[in-house]
Coordinates of C-alpha atoms and ligand atoms in Angstrom, one line a residue:
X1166 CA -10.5 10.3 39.2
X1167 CA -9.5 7.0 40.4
X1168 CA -6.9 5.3 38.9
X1169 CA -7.5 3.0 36.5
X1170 CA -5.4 0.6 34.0
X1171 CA -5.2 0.9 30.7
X1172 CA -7.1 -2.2 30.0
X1173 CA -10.2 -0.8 32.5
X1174 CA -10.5 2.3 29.8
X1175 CA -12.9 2.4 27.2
X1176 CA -12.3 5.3 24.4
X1177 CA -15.1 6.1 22.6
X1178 CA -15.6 8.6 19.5
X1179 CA -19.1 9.4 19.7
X1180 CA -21.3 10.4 16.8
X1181 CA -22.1 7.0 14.8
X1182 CA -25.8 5.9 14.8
X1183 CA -25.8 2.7 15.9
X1184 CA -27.3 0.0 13.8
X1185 CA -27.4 -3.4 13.4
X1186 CA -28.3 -6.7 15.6
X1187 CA -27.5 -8.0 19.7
X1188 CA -27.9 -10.9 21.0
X1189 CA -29.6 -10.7 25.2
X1190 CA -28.8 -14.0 26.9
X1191 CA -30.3 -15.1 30.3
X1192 CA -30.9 -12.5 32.9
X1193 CA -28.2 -11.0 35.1
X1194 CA -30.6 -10.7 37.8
X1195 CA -32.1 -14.3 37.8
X1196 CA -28.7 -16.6 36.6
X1197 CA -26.8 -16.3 39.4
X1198 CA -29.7 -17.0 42.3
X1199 CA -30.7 -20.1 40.4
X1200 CA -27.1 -21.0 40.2
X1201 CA -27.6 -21.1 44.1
X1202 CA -30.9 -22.8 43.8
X1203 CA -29.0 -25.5 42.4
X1204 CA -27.1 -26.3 46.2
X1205 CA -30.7 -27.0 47.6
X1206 CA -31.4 -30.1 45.1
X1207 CA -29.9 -33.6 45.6
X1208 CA -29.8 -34.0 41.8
X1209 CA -27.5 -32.5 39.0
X1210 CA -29.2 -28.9 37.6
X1211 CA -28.5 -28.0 34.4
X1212 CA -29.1 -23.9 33.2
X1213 CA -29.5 -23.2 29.6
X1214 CA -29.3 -19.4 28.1
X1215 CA -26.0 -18.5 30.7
X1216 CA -24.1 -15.1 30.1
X1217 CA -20.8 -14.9 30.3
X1218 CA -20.2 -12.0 32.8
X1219 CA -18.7 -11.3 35.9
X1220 CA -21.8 -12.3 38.1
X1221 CA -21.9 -15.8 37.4
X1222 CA -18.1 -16.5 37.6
X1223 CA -18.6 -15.0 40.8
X1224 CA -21.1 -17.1 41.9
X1225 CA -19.3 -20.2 40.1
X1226 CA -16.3 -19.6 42.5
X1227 CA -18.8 -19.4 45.7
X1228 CA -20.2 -22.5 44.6
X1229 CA -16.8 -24.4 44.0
X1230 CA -15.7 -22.9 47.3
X1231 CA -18.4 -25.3 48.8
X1232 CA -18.1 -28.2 46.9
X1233 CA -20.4 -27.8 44.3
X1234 CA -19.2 -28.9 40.9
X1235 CA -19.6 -26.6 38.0
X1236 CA -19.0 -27.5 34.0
X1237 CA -20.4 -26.2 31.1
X1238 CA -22.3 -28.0 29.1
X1239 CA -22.3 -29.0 25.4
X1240 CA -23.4 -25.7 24.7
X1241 CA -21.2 -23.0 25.0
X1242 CA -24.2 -21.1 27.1
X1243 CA -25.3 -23.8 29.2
X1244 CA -23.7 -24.7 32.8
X1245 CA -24.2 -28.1 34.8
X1246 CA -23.6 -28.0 38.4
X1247 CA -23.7 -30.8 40.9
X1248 CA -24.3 -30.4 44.4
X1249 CA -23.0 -34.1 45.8
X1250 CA -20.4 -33.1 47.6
X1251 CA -20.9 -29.8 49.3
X1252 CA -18.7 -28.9 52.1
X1253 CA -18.1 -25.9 54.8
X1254 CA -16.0 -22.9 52.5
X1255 CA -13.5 -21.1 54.5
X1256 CA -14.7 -17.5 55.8
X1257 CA -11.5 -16.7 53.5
X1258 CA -12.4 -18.1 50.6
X1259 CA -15.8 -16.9 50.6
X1260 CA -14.7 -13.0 50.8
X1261 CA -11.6 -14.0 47.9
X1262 CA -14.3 -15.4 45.2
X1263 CA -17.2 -12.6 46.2
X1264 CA -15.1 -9.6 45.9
X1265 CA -17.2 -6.6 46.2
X1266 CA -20.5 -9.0 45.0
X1267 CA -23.8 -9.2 47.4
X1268 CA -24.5 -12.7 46.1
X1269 CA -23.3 -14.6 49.9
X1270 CA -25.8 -12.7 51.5
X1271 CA -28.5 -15.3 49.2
X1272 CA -26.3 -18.6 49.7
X1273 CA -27.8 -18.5 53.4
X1274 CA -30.3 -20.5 53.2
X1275 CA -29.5 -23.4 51.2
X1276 CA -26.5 -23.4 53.4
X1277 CA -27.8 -23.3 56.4
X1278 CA -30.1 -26.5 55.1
X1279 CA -26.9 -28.5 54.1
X1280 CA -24.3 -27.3 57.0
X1281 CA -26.0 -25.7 59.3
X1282 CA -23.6 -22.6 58.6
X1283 CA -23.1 -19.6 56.6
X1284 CA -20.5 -16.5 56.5
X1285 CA -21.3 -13.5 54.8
X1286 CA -18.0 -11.3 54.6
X1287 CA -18.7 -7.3 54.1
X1288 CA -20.7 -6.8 51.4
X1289 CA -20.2 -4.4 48.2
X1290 CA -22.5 -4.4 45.1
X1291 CA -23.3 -1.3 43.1
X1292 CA -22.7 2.0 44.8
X1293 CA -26.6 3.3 44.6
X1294 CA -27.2 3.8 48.1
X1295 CA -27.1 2.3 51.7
X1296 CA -28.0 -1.5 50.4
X1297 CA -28.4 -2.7 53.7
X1298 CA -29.5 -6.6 54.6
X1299 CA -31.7 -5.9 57.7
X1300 CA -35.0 -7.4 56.2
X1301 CA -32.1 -10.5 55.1
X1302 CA -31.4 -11.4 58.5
X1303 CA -34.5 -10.3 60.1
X1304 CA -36.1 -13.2 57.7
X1305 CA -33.1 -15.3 58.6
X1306 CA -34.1 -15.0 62.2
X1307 CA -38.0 -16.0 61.9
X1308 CA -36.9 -19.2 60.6
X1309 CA -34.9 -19.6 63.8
X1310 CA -31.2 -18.6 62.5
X1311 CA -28.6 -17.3 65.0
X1312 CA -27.0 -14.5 63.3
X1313 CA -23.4 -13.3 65.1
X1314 CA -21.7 -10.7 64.2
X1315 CA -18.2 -11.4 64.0
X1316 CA -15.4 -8.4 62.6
X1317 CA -14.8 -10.2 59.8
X1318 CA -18.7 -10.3 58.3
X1319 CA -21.9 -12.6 59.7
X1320 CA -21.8 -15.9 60.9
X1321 CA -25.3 -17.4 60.6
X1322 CA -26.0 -20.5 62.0
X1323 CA -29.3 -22.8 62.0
X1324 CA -29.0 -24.4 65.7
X1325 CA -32.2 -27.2 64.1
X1326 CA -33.8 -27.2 61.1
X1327 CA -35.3 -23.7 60.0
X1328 CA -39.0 -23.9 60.4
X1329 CA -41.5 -21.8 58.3
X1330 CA -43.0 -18.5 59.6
X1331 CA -45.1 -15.5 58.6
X1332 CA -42.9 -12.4 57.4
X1333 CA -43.6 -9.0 55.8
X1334 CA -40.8 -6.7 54.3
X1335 CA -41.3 -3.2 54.9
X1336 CA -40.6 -2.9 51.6
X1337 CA -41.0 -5.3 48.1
X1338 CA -37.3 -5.8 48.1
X1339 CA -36.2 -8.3 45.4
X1340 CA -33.4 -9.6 47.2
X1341 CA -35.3 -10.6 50.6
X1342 CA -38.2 -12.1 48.7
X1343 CA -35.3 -14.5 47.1
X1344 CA -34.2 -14.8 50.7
X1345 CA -37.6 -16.0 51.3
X1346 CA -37.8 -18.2 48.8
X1347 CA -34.7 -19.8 49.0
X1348 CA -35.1 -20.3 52.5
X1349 CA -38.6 -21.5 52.8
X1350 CA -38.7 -24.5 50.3
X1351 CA -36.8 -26.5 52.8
X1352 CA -38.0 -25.2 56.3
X1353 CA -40.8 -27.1 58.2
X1354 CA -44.1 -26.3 58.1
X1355 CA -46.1 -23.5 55.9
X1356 CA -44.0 -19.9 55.3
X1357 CA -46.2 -16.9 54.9
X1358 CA -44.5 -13.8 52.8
X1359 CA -46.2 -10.4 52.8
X1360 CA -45.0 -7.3 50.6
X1361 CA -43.2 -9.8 48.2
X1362 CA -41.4 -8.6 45.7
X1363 CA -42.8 -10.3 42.0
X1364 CA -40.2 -9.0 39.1
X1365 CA -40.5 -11.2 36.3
X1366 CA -36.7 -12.7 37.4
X1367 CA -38.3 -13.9 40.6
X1368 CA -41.3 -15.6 39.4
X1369 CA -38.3 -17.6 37.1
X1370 CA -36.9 -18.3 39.8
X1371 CA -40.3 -19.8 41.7
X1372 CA -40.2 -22.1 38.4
X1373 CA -36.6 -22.8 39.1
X1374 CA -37.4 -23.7 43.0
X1375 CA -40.8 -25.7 41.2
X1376 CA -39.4 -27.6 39.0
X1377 CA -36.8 -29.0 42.0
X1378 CA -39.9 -30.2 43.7
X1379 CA -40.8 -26.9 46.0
X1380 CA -44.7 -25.9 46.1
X1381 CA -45.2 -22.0 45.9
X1382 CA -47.9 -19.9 45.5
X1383 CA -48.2 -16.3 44.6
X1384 CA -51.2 -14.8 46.0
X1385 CA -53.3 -11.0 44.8
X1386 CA -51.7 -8.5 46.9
X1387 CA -47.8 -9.4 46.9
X1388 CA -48.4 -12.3 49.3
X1389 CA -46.4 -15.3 48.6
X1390 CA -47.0 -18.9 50.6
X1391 CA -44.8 -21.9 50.4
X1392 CA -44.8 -25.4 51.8
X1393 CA -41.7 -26.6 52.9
X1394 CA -40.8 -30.1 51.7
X1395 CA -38.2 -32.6 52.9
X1396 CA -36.4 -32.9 49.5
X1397 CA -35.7 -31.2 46.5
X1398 CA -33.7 -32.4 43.1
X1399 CA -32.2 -30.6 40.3
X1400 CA -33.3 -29.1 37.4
X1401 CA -33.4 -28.0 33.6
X1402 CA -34.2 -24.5 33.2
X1403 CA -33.4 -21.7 30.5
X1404 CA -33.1 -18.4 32.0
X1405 CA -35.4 -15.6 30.9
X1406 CA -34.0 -13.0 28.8
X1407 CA -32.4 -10.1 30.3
X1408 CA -34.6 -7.2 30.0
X1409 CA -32.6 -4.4 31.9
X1410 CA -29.9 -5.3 29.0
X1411 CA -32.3 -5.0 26.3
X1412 CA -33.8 -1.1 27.3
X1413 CA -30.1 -0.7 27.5
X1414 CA -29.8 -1.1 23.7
X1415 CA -33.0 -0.1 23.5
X1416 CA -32.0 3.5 24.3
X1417 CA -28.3 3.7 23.2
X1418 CA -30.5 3.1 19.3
X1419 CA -32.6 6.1 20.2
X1420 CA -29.8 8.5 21.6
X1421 CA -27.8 7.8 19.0
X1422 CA -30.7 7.9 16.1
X1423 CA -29.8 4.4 15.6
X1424 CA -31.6 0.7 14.6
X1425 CA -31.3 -2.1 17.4
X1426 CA -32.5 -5.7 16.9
X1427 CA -31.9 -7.2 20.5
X1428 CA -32.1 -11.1 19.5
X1429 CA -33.4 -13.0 22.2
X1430 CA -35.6 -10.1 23.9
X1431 CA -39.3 -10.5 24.6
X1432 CA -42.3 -8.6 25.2
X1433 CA -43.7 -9.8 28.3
X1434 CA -41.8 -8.2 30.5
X1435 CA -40.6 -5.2 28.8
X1436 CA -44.1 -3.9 28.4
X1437 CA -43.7 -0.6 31.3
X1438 CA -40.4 -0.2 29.2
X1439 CA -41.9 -0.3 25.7
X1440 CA -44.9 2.4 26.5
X1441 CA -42.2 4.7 27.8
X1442 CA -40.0 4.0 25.4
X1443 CA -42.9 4.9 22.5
X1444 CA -44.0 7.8 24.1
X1445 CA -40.0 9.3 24.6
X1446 CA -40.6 8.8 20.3
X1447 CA -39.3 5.4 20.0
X1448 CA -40.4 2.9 17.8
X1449 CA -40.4 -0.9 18.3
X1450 CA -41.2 -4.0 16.4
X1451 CA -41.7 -7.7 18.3
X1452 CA -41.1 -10.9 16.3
X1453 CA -42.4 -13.5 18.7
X1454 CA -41.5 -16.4 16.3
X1455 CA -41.1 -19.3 18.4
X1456 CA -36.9 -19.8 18.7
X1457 CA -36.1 -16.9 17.1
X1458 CA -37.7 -14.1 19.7
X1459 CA -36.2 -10.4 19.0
X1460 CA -37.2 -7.2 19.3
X1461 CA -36.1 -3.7 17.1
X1462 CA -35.9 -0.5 18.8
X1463 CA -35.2 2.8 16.5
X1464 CA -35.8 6.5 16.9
X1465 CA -38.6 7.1 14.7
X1466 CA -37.3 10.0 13.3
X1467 CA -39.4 12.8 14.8
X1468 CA -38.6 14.8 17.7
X1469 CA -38.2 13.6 21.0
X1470 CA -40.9 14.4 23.6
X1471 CA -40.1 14.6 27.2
X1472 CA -42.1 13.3 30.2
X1473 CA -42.4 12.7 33.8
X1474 CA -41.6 9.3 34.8
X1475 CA -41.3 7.5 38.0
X1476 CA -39.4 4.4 38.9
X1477 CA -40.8 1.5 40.9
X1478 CA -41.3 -2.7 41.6
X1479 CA -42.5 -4.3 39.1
X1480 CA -45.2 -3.9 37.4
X1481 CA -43.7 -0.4 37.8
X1482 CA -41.1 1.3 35.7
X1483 CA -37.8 -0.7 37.0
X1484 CA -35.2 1.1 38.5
X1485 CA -32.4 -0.5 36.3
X1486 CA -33.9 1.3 33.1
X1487 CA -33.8 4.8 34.8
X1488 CA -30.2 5.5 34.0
X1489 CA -30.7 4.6 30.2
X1490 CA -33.7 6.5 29.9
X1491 CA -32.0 9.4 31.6
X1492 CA -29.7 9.8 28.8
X1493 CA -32.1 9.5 26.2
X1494 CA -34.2 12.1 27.5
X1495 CA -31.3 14.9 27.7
X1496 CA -32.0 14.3 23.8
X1497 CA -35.9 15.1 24.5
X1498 CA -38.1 18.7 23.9
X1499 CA -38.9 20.5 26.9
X1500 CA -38.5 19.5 30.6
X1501 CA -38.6 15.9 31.6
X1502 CA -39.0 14.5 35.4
X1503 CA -37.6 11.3 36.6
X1504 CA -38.7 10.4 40.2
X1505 CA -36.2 7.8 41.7
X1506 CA -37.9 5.3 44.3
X1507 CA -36.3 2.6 44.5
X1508 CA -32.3 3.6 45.7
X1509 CA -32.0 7.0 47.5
X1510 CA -29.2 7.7 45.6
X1511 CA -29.0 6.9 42.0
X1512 CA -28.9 9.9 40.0
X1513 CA -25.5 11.1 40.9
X1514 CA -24.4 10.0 37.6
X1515 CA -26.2 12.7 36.1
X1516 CA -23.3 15.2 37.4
X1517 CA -20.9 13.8 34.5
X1518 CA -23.8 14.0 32.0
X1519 CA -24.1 17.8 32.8
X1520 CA -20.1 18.1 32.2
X1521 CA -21.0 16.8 28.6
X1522 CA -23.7 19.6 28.1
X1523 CA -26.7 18.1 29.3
X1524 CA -29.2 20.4 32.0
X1525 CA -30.4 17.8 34.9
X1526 CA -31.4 19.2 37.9
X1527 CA -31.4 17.2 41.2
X1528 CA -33.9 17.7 43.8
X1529 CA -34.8 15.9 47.6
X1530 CA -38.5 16.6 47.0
X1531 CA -40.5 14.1 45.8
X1532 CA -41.7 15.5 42.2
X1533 CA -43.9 14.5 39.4
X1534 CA -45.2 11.5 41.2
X1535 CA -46.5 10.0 44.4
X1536 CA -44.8 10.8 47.7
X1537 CA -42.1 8.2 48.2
X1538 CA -40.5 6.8 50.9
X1539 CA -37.2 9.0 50.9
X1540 CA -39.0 12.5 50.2
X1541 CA -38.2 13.9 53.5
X1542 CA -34.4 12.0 54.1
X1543 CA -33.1 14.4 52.0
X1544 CA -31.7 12.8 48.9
X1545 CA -31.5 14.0 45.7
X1546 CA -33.7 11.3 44.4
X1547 CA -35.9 13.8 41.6
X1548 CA -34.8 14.9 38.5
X1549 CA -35.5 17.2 35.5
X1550 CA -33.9 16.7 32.8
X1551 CA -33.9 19.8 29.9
X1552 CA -33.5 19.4 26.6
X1553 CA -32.5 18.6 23.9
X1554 CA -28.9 19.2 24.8
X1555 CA -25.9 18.9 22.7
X1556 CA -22.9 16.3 24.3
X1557 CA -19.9 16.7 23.6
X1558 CA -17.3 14.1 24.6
X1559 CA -15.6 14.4 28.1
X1560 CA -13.7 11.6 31.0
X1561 CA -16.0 9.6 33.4
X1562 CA -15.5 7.4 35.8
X1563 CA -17.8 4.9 36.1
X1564 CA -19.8 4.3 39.4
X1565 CA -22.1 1.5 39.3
X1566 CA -23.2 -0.7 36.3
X1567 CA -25.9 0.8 34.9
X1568 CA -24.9 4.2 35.0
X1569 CA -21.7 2.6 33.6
X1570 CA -23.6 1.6 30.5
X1571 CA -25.4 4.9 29.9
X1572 CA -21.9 6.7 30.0
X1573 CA -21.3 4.7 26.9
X1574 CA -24.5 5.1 25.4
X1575 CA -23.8 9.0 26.5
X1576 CA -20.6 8.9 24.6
X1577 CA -21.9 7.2 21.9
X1578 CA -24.5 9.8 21.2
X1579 CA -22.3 12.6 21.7
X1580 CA -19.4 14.5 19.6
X1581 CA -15.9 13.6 20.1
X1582 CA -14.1 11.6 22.2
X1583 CA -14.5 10.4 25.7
X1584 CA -12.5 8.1 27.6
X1585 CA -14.6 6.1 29.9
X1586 CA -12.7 4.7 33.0
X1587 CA -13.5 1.3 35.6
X1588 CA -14.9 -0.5 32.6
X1589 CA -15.0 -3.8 34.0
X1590 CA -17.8 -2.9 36.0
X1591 CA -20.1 -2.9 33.1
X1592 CA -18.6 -6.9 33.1
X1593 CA -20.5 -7.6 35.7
X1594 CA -23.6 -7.5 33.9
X1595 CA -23.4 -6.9 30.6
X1596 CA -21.9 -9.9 28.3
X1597 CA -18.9 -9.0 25.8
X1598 CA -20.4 -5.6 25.6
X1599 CA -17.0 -3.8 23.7
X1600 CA -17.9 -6.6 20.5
X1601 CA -21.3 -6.0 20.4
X1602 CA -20.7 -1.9 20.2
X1603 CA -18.1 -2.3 17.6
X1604 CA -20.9 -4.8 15.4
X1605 CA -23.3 -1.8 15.9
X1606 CA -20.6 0.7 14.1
X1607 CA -19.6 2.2 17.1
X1608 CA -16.3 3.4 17.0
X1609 CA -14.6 2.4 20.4
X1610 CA -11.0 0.9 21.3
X1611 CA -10.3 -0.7 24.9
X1612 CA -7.5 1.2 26.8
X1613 CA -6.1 5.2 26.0
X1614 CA -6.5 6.1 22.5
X1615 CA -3.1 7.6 21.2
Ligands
EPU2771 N1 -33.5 -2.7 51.2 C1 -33.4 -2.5 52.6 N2 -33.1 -3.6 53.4 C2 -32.8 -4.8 52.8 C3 -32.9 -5.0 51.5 C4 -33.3 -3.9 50.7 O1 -33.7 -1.4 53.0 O2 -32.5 -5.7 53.6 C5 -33.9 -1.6 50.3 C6 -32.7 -1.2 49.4 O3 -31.8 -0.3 50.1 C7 -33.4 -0.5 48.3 C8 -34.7 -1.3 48.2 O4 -34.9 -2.0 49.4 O5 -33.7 0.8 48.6 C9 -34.8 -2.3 47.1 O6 -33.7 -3.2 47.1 P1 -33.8 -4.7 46.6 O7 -33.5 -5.6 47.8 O8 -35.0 -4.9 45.9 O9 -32.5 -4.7 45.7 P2 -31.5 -5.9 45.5 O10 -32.2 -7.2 45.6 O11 -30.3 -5.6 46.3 C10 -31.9 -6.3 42.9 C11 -31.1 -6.2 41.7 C12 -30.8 -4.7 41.4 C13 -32.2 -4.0 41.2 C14 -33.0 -4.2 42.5 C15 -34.4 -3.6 42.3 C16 -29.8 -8.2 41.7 C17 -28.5 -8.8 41.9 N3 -29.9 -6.9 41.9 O12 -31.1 -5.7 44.0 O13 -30.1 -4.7 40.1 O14 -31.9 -2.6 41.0 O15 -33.2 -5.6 42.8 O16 -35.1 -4.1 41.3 O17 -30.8 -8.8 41.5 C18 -28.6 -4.0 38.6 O18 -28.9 -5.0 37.9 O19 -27.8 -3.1 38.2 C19 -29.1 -3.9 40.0 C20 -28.6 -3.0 40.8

């Protein structure tokens, strides 16, 4: 078990339905690129529906490292940053404010527009396999960067100005297609992106880059084509809700038999969650009143039912609502399958859920679903999942963020006490999280319970 301080334990007495309303601000996964957008424009941007979480005070401190200027605004939610003065970081300062974060690796671009220069310094992220940046700098390179390796990280440096090209990723990968995109809107000439990546927090983030002035398209058949322009301003944008957050609640309210209204969620791009999420034995209700946007999630009082699901890009089933789902189906009749293809290895978390009772069963083959790419790599990438299972309360450790957050929605549905460990890992994405369990009746106190 790694050693953790007091403060970085959670202790939760599991047992409580939970019940009772959330609030979902902007997305974790689309805040902190357009925070970056924001050093491409010559004008002030201005980003409305901010959370307050690790990511984005992460990506503040990059920013500020380079001379971007970052207040909040009147609203306690809403951040201004201005791009006027922005200056060459230090390679030092760059690795202090990312810490473990894999945000540098997306500052290239703008940066190498402004200076000419970027420095990514060894990056972390969550622990979910390999993670590597090859189709990053491979992009990079078609636009006519020099990357160097150096042994303190990359240095990547634009000799002239980057110049639009014709790519295709091996793979949809979000982060590349941001890479893209970030990169493109100011390069020369016409940029051509194949296998793009479309989650709903990237097409936000094409209105971001559109609203600065940028002109993207997004073509049938994942292809992507942008014309680079000589200029771009700021912006006024409000971040789309977070929807990995909201199947977060969604499932801790049917684990624990509880009531969930997630105040801010919406529909449109929870749909592949919500038809899981009925057919687990769910129930839902959307109130689309303009301003006042929620959705409710309960169990609907009837058994659970398993099923075979398989995660994938968008419009597929998202890998970030695996892990919730996961737990809620060790509280499911008969044998469920969940095919992993999107990270090779992000079902290793399921090995504490077994020490709490549940049955999950890891497999390398490819099961219940298409053939994917890591079916003969051998990672345990398929699971089934038996139920239902009783949990009883046990100590984790967490490993990455999501599975963080289904250890507490684990511990929450199970009896007795857990002590969860590395909680500020679940900072990083999810906002005051400890505050919004206790409103929900959950019985939980930050540090060793005596
Ligand atoms: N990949 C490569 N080479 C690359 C880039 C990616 O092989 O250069 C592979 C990855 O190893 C992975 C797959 O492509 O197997 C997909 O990775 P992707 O690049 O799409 O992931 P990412 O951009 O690093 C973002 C989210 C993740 C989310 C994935 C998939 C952010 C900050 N992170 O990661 O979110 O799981 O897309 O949708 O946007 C989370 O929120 O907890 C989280 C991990």
């Amino acid at each position: 078990m790694d050693p953790s301080t007091a403060s970085d334990v959670l202790t939760v007495h599991g047992g409580t339905a939970l019940s009772g309303e959330v609030r979902v601000r902007g997305a974790k996964n689309l805040v902190p690129k357009a925070m970056v957008a924001a050093l491409l424009g010559h004008g002030t941007s201005v980003l409305h529906n901010v959370p307050e979480i690790s990511d984005v005070r992460i990506v503040t401190g990059l920013l500020e490292a380079h001379g971007v200027t970052v207040t909040r605004g009147a609203g306690p939610d809403t951040l201004i940053l201005d791009p006027a003065s922005v200056e060459a970081a230090s390679d030092a300062a760059v690795e202090a404010h990312a810490g473990t974060s894999r945000i540098p690796v997306l500052l290239c671009g703008p940066l190498l527009h402004r200076l000419g220069r970027a420095f990514i310094p060894d990056l972390g992220g969550c622990k979910i396999g390999d993670r590597p940046i090859d189709f990053h700098l491979d992009a990079l390179r078609a636009f006519g960067a020099v990357v160097e390796k150096r042994p303190e990280g990359l240095l990547i440096l634009a000799p002239e100005r980057l110049r639009g090209t014709h790519i295709r990723l091996p793979y949809p990968s979000v982060g590349a297609t941001e890479q893209v995109l970030l990169t493109a809107v100011l390069a020369e000439g016409v940029t051509e992106l194949s296998n793009a990546a479309t989650e709903p927090e990237i097409v936000d983030l094409i209105a971001v880059l559109q609203k600065m002035g940028a002109i993207i398209s997004v073509h049938n058949d994942r292809v992507v084509r942008i014309i680079g322009v000589d200029r771009l301003d700021g912006f006024t944008h409000r971040a789309l809700p977070d929807r990995l957050e909201t199947a977060s609640w969604a499932c801790a309210a049917l684990a624990t038999g509880g009531d969930i209204r997630v105040v801010g969620a919406q529909q449109g791009e929870m749909m592949t969650f919500l038809n899981v999420f009925r057919r687990i034995g769910g129930d839902f209700e959307v109130d689309d009143t303009p301003g006042s946007e929620s959705i409710r999630f309960w169990h609907s009082g009837g058994q659970m039912r398993a099923l075979a699901l398989e995660t994938d890009v968008h419009p597929g089933l998202s890998t970030d609502w695996q892990q919730p789902l996961v737990v809620a189906l060790t509280q499911a009749h008969g044998l469920s399958i969940v095919h992993e293809t999107v990270y090779e290895q992000r079902l290793g978390f399921t090995q504490a859920l077994n020490r709490m009772g549940a049955q999950i069963q890891l497999y390398r083959e490819c099961l219940g679903g298409s053939a994917c790419r890591f079916g003969q790599r051998n990672f345990q990438h398929s699971a089934v999942i038996s139920g239902p299972t009783k949990l009883h309360g046990a100590e984790l450790t967490i490993p990455d963020l999501r599975a963080g957050f289904s250890y507490l929605i684990a511990a929450l549905a199970a009896q007795g006490t857990s002590m969860v460990h590395g909680i500020s890992l679940i900072h990083r994405g999810y906002e005051d999280f400890e505050a919004k369990l206790s409103g929900l009746g959950a019985v939980v106190e930050l540090g060793v319970a005596a």
